[in-house]
Amino acid sequence: ASPQSVLVSFNAPYKLEKGSVFDVECRDGKTGDGAFLAVTESTNGKSLEELPSSFFLERLFDPTGRFSFYGPPTDVKVKKSTLLDDGERRMLQLTFSNLSQSTNAEIPRNAVVVATIPKGTSNALMIVASSNSSRWRKGGGESRAMEIVDSFRAVPAPKSSMKLRVKDRSNGASIDF
């Protein structure tokens, strides 16, 4: 299938990052708390309910994923998976550890993911908000993350005669639209 344009919105209290490594990502440079968008491979016509949690995790934790810069995350656990809005959105609550560049230590993190499959598309679009585990529990990380993912919306863009260009950031891996 050909790529489809989608309009996406969300509110985050963090600065929008710019540069070659960032797609759409907002983060706090001091704490590492942040939110970003990710697109899955084709869902092959399956609904959010029919897709296993591993389908979303494969995208988030693949070698080119946001949390894999310094090695693959460890101790990945799905704490909760919930359908929202009559199955229009799916929320996953996760814990995992990833390697810190500066200390070379594993840092426990919490994340919440909300995925949706915009009408007329065959890929799930996800927003991911995360914080280190101590800030998640005691520093307001969880409530901020929930506010961010609650604000997330993705809808098909109006039809246009403009050409859509897909930017391949897969490092040679196949992208299945």
PDB file of C-alpha atoms in Angstrom:
ATOM      1  CA  ALA A   1       0.000   0.000   0.000  1.00  0.00           C
ATOM      2  CA  SER A   2       1.141   3.542  -0.610  1.00  0.00           C
ATOM      3  CA  PRO A   3       1.978   5.824   2.327  1.00  0.00           C
ATOM      4  CA  GLN A   4      -0.841   8.006   3.616  1.00  0.00           C
ATOM      5  CA  SER A   5      -0.511  11.458   5.161  1.00  0.00           C
ATOM      6  CA  VAL A   6      -1.650  11.733   8.764  1.00  0.00           C
ATOM      7  CA  LEU A   7      -2.155  14.798  10.955  1.00  0.00           C
ATOM      8  CA  VAL A   8      -0.803  14.276  14.462  1.00  0.00           C
ATOM      9  CA  SER A   9      -1.109  16.406  17.577  1.00  0.00           C
ATOM     10  CA  PHE A  10      -0.058  16.142  21.198  1.00  0.00           C
ATOM     11  CA  ASN A  11       0.838  18.511  24.032  1.00  0.00           C
ATOM     12  CA  ALA A  12       4.107  18.119  25.935  1.00  0.00           C
ATOM     13  CA  PRO A  13       5.832  20.445  28.407  1.00  0.00           C
ATOM     14  CA  TYR A  14       9.199  19.793  26.762  1.00  0.00           C
ATOM     15  CA  LYS A  15      11.178  21.498  24.010  1.00  0.00           C
ATOM     16  CA  LEU A  16      10.896  20.140  20.460  1.00  0.00           C
ATOM     17  CA  GLU A  17      14.244  18.596  19.560  1.00  0.00           C
ATOM     18  CA  LYS A  18      15.813  19.268  16.178  1.00  0.00           C
ATOM     19  CA  GLY A  19      18.588  17.465  14.341  1.00  0.00           C
ATOM     20  CA  SER A  20      19.352  14.446  12.220  1.00  0.00           C
ATOM     21  CA  VAL A  21      18.636  11.900  14.974  1.00  0.00           C
ATOM     22  CA  PHE A  22      15.205  13.261  15.867  1.00  0.00           C
ATOM     23  CA  ASP A  23      11.957  12.652  14.050  1.00  0.00           C
ATOM     24  CA  VAL A  24       9.269  14.162  16.260  1.00  0.00           C
ATOM     25  CA  GLU A  25      10.595  14.232  19.811  1.00  0.00           C
ATOM     26  CA  CYS A  26      10.142  16.573  22.754  1.00  0.00           C
ATOM     27  CA  ARG A  27      12.340  16.171  25.805  1.00  0.00           C
ATOM     28  CA  ASP A  28      13.806  17.749  28.866  1.00  0.00           C
ATOM     29  CA  GLY A  29      17.564  17.817  28.301  1.00  0.00           C
ATOM     30  CA  LYS A  30      18.302  17.877  32.037  1.00  0.00           C
ATOM     31  CA  THR A  31      16.151  14.949  33.151  1.00  0.00           C
ATOM     32  CA  GLY A  32      15.849  12.846  29.993  1.00  0.00           C
ATOM     33  CA  ASP A  33      12.053  12.789  30.347  1.00  0.00           C
ATOM     34  CA  GLY A  34      10.385  13.039  26.985  1.00  0.00           C
ATOM     35  CA  ALA A  35       7.899  12.000  24.368  1.00  0.00           C
ATOM     36  CA  PHE A  36       8.284  10.918  20.744  1.00  0.00           C
ATOM     37  CA  LEU A  37       6.308   9.513  17.842  1.00  0.00           C
ATOM     38  CA  ALA A  38       6.980   6.161  16.180  1.00  0.00           C
ATOM     39  CA  VAL A  39       5.364   4.304  13.274  1.00  0.00           C
ATOM     40  CA  THR A  40       5.052   0.514  13.162  1.00  0.00           C
ATOM     41  CA  GLU A  41       5.319  -1.767  10.175  1.00  0.00           C
ATOM     42  CA  SER A  42       2.070  -2.725   8.459  1.00  0.00           C
ATOM     43  CA  THR A  43      -0.563  -4.168  10.763  1.00  0.00           C
ATOM     44  CA  ASN A  44      -1.677  -6.424   7.879  1.00  0.00           C
ATOM     45  CA  GLY A  45      -5.288  -5.507   8.495  1.00  0.00           C
ATOM     46  CA  LYS A  46      -5.273  -6.472  12.180  1.00  0.00           C
ATOM     47  CA  SER A  47      -6.959  -4.273  14.765  1.00  0.00           C
ATOM     48  CA  LEU A  48      -5.164  -2.890  17.810  1.00  0.00           C
ATOM     49  CA  GLU A  49      -6.877  -5.567  19.890  1.00  0.00           C
ATOM     50  CA  GLU A  50      -5.607  -8.371  17.635  1.00  0.00           C
ATOM     51  CA  LEU A  51      -1.972  -7.215  17.662  1.00  0.00           C
ATOM     52  CA  PRO A  52       0.260  -8.684  20.379  1.00  0.00           C
ATOM     53  CA  SER A  53       2.130  -6.283  22.653  1.00  0.00           C
ATOM     54  CA  SER A  54       5.360  -7.586  21.101  1.00  0.00           C
ATOM     55  CA  PHE A  55       4.335  -5.991  17.770  1.00  0.00           C
ATOM     56  CA  PHE A  56       4.700  -2.519  19.313  1.00  0.00           C
ATOM     57  CA  LEU A  57       7.760  -3.400  21.393  1.00  0.00           C
ATOM     58  CA  GLU A  58       9.662  -4.658  18.346  1.00  0.00           C
ATOM     59  CA  ARG A  59       9.446  -1.175  16.840  1.00  0.00           C
ATOM     60  CA  LEU A  60      10.298   0.654  20.057  1.00  0.00           C
ATOM     61  CA  PHE A  61      13.246  -1.530  20.996  1.00  0.00           C
ATOM     62  CA  ASP A  62      14.661  -2.427  17.584  1.00  0.00           C
ATOM     63  CA  PRO A  63      18.342  -1.564  16.945  1.00  0.00           C
ATOM     64  CA  THR A  64      17.373   1.787  15.380  1.00  0.00           C
ATOM     65  CA  GLY A  65      14.777   2.517  18.078  1.00  0.00           C
ATOM     66  CA  ARG A  66      14.909   5.525  20.370  1.00  0.00           C
ATOM     67  CA  PHE A  67      15.850   3.451  23.425  1.00  0.00           C
ATOM     68  CA  SER A  68      18.564   1.404  21.694  1.00  0.00           C
ATOM     69  CA  PHE A  69      21.241   4.054  21.018  1.00  0.00           C
ATOM     70  CA  TYR A  70      23.772   2.447  23.356  1.00  0.00           C
ATOM     71  CA  GLY A  71      22.579  -1.148  23.260  1.00  0.00           C
ATOM     72  CA  PRO A  72      19.329  -3.079  23.471  1.00  0.00           C
ATOM     73  CA  PRO A  73      17.107  -2.366  26.490  1.00  0.00           C
ATOM     74  CA  THR A  74      16.860  -5.092  29.128  1.00  0.00           C
ATOM     75  CA  ASP A  75      14.215  -6.231  31.589  1.00  0.00           C
ATOM     76  CA  VAL A  76      11.411  -5.136  29.243  1.00  0.00           C
ATOM     77  CA  LYS A  77       8.023  -5.785  30.843  1.00  0.00           C
ATOM     78  CA  VAL A  78       4.504  -4.852  29.777  1.00  0.00           C
ATOM     79  CA  LYS A  79       2.771  -3.997  33.048  1.00  0.00           C
ATOM     80  CA  LYS A  80      -0.632  -3.281  31.528  1.00  0.00           C
ATOM     81  CA  SER A  81      -2.307  -3.244  28.118  1.00  0.00           C
ATOM     82  CA  THR A  82      -5.663  -1.479  27.783  1.00  0.00           C
ATOM     83  CA  LEU A  83      -7.982  -0.649  24.887  1.00  0.00           C
ATOM     84  CA  LEU A  84      -9.318   2.911  24.969  1.00  0.00           C
ATOM     85  CA  ASP A  85     -12.063   4.779  23.103  1.00  0.00           C
ATOM     86  CA  ASP A  86     -13.914   1.622  22.005  1.00  0.00           C
ATOM     87  CA  GLY A  87     -10.733   0.095  20.555  1.00  0.00           C
ATOM     88  CA  GLU A  88      -9.612   3.215  18.653  1.00  0.00           C
ATOM     89  CA  ARG A  89      -6.493   3.528  20.826  1.00  0.00           C
ATOM     90  CA  ARG A  90      -4.408   1.087  22.837  1.00  0.00           C
ATOM     91  CA  MET A  91      -2.301   1.940  25.882  1.00  0.00           C
ATOM     92  CA  LEU A  92       0.717  -0.070  27.016  1.00  0.00           C
ATOM     93  CA  GLN A  93       2.451   0.636  30.308  1.00  0.00           C
ATOM     94  CA  LEU A  94       6.072  -0.558  30.302  1.00  0.00           C
ATOM     95  CA  THR A  95       9.179  -0.850  32.406  1.00  0.00           C
ATOM     96  CA  PHE A  96      12.675  -1.489  31.047  1.00  0.00           C
ATOM     97  CA  SER A  97      16.304  -0.556  31.561  1.00  0.00           C
ATOM     98  CA  ASN A  98      18.568   1.100  29.041  1.00  0.00           C
ATOM     99  CA  LEU A  99      22.246   1.871  28.989  1.00  0.00           C
ATOM    100  CA  SER A 100      23.420   5.349  29.938  1.00  0.00           C
ATOM    101  CA  GLN A 101      26.049   6.834  27.658  1.00  0.00           C
ATOM    102  CA  SER A 102      27.752   8.808  30.416  1.00  0.00           C
ATOM    103  CA  THR A 103      27.892   6.220  33.219  1.00  0.00           C
ATOM    104  CA  ASN A 104      27.643   2.965  31.232  1.00  0.00           C
ATOM    105  CA  ALA A 105      25.092   1.847  33.852  1.00  0.00           C
ATOM    106  CA  GLU A 106      21.616   0.488  33.213  1.00  0.00           C
ATOM    107  CA  ILE A 107      18.959   3.054  34.080  1.00  0.00           C
ATOM    108  CA  PRO A 108      15.463   1.723  34.942  1.00  0.00           C
ATOM    109  CA  ARG A 109      12.730   3.573  33.019  1.00  0.00           C
ATOM    110  CA  ASN A 110       8.963   3.626  32.854  1.00  0.00           C
ATOM    111  CA  ALA A 111       7.031   4.442  29.716  1.00  0.00           C
ATOM    112  CA  VAL A 112       3.490   4.691  28.519  1.00  0.00           C
ATOM    113  CA  VAL A 113       2.643   4.082  24.865  1.00  0.00           C
ATOM    114  CA  VAL A 114      -0.597   4.935  23.111  1.00  0.00           C
ATOM    115  CA  ALA A 115      -1.094   3.513  19.630  1.00  0.00           C
ATOM    116  CA  THR A 116      -3.767   4.167  17.031  1.00  0.00           C
ATOM    117  CA  ILE A 117      -4.320   3.085  13.440  1.00  0.00           C
ATOM    118  CA  PRO A 118      -5.665   6.139  11.609  1.00  0.00           C
ATOM    119  CA  LYS A 119      -8.546   5.324   9.261  1.00  0.00           C
ATOM    120  CA  GLY A 120      -7.392   4.412   5.752  1.00  0.00           C
ATOM    121  CA  THR A 121      -3.855   3.514   6.879  1.00  0.00           C
ATOM    122  CA  SER A 122      -2.173   0.193   7.550  1.00  0.00           C
ATOM    123  CA  ASN A 123       0.377   1.281  10.167  1.00  0.00           C
ATOM    124  CA  ALA A 124      -0.042   2.009  13.842  1.00  0.00           C
ATOM    125  CA  LEU A 125       1.167   5.392  14.983  1.00  0.00           C
ATOM    126  CA  MET A 126       2.463   5.542  18.555  1.00  0.00           C
ATOM    127  CA  ILE A 127       3.309   8.220  21.043  1.00  0.00           C
ATOM    128  CA  VAL A 128       5.747   7.173  23.745  1.00  0.00           C
ATOM    129  CA  ALA A 129       6.284   9.177  26.936  1.00  0.00           C
ATOM    130  CA  SER A 130       8.924   8.070  29.419  1.00  0.00           C
ATOM    131  CA  SER A 131      10.903   8.977  32.505  1.00  0.00           C
ATOM    132  CA  ASN A 132      13.479   7.283  34.691  1.00  0.00           C
ATOM    133  CA  SER A 133      11.811   5.111  37.331  1.00  0.00           C
ATOM    134  CA  SER A 134      12.524   7.323  40.346  1.00  0.00           C
ATOM    135  CA  ARG A 135      11.076  10.437  38.662  1.00  0.00           C
ATOM    136  CA  TRP A 136       8.158   8.332  37.386  1.00  0.00           C
ATOM    137  CA  ARG A 137       7.146   7.483  40.944  1.00  0.00           C
ATOM    138  CA  LYS A 138       8.202  10.539  42.937  1.00  0.00           C
ATOM    139  CA  GLY A 139       8.879  13.388  40.535  1.00  0.00           C
ATOM    140  CA  GLY A 140       5.624  13.663  38.614  1.00  0.00           C
ATOM    141  CA  GLY A 141       6.896  11.677  35.609  1.00  0.00           C
ATOM    142  CA  GLU A 142       3.893   9.381  35.467  1.00  0.00           C
ATOM    143  CA  SER A 143       1.282  12.153  35.635  1.00  0.00           C
ATOM    144  CA  ARG A 144       3.127  14.202  32.960  1.00  0.00           C
ATOM    145  CA  ALA A 145       3.400  11.137  30.703  1.00  0.00           C
ATOM    146  CA  MET A 146      -0.318  10.394  31.090  1.00  0.00           C
ATOM    147  CA  GLU A 147      -1.220  13.999  30.214  1.00  0.00           C
ATOM    148  CA  ILE A 148       0.933  13.784  27.083  1.00  0.00           C
ATOM    149  CA  VAL A 149      -0.496  10.493  25.813  1.00  0.00           C
ATOM    150  CA  ASP A 150      -4.056  11.575  26.672  1.00  0.00           C
ATOM    151  CA  SER A 151      -3.589  14.584  24.356  1.00  0.00           C
ATOM    152  CA  PHE A 152      -2.372  12.439  21.433  1.00  0.00           C
ATOM    153  CA  ARG A 153      -4.528  12.351  18.291  1.00  0.00           C
ATOM    154  CA  ALA A 154      -3.795  11.097  14.773  1.00  0.00           C
ATOM    155  CA  VAL A 155      -6.246  11.454  11.896  1.00  0.00           C
ATOM    156  CA  PRO A 156      -5.989  11.065   8.125  1.00  0.00           C
ATOM    157  CA  ALA A 157      -4.902  14.260   6.418  1.00  0.00           C
ATOM    158  CA  PRO A 158      -7.298  15.858   3.924  1.00  0.00           C
ATOM    159  CA  LYS A 159      -6.797  14.692   0.348  1.00  0.00           C
ATOM    160  CA  SER A 160      -4.264  16.771  -1.527  1.00  0.00           C
ATOM    161  CA  SER A 161      -2.518  16.835  -4.892  1.00  0.00           C
ATOM    162  CA  MET A 162       0.799  17.364  -3.108  1.00  0.00           C
ATOM    163  CA  LYS A 163       3.324  14.547  -3.444  1.00  0.00           C
ATOM    164  CA  LEU A 164       4.163  12.572  -0.307  1.00  0.00           C
ATOM    165  CA  ARG A 165       7.838  11.809   0.208  1.00  0.00           C
ATOM    166  CA  VAL A 166       8.848   9.061   2.585  1.00  0.00           C
ATOM    167  CA  LYS A 167      12.164   9.497   4.356  1.00  0.00           C
ATOM    168  CA  ASP A 168      13.920   6.147   4.845  1.00  0.00           C
ATOM    169  CA  ARG A 169      15.544   6.060   8.277  1.00  0.00           C
ATOM    170  CA  SER A 170      15.720   2.301   8.525  1.00  0.00           C
ATOM    171  CA  ASN A 171      19.490   1.953   7.917  1.00  0.00           C
ATOM    172  CA  GLY A 172      18.820  -0.469   5.082  1.00  0.00           C
ATOM    173  CA  ALA A 173      16.088  -2.489   6.829  1.00  0.00           C
ATOM    174  CA  SER A 174      12.902  -2.848   4.873  1.00  0.00           C
ATOM    175  CA  ILE A 175      10.006  -0.543   5.673  1.00  0.00           C
ATOM    176  CA  ASP A 176       6.617  -2.081   5.057  1.00  0.00           C
ATOM    177  CA  PHE A 177       3.971   0.582   4.434  1.00  0.00           C
TER     178      PHE A 177
END
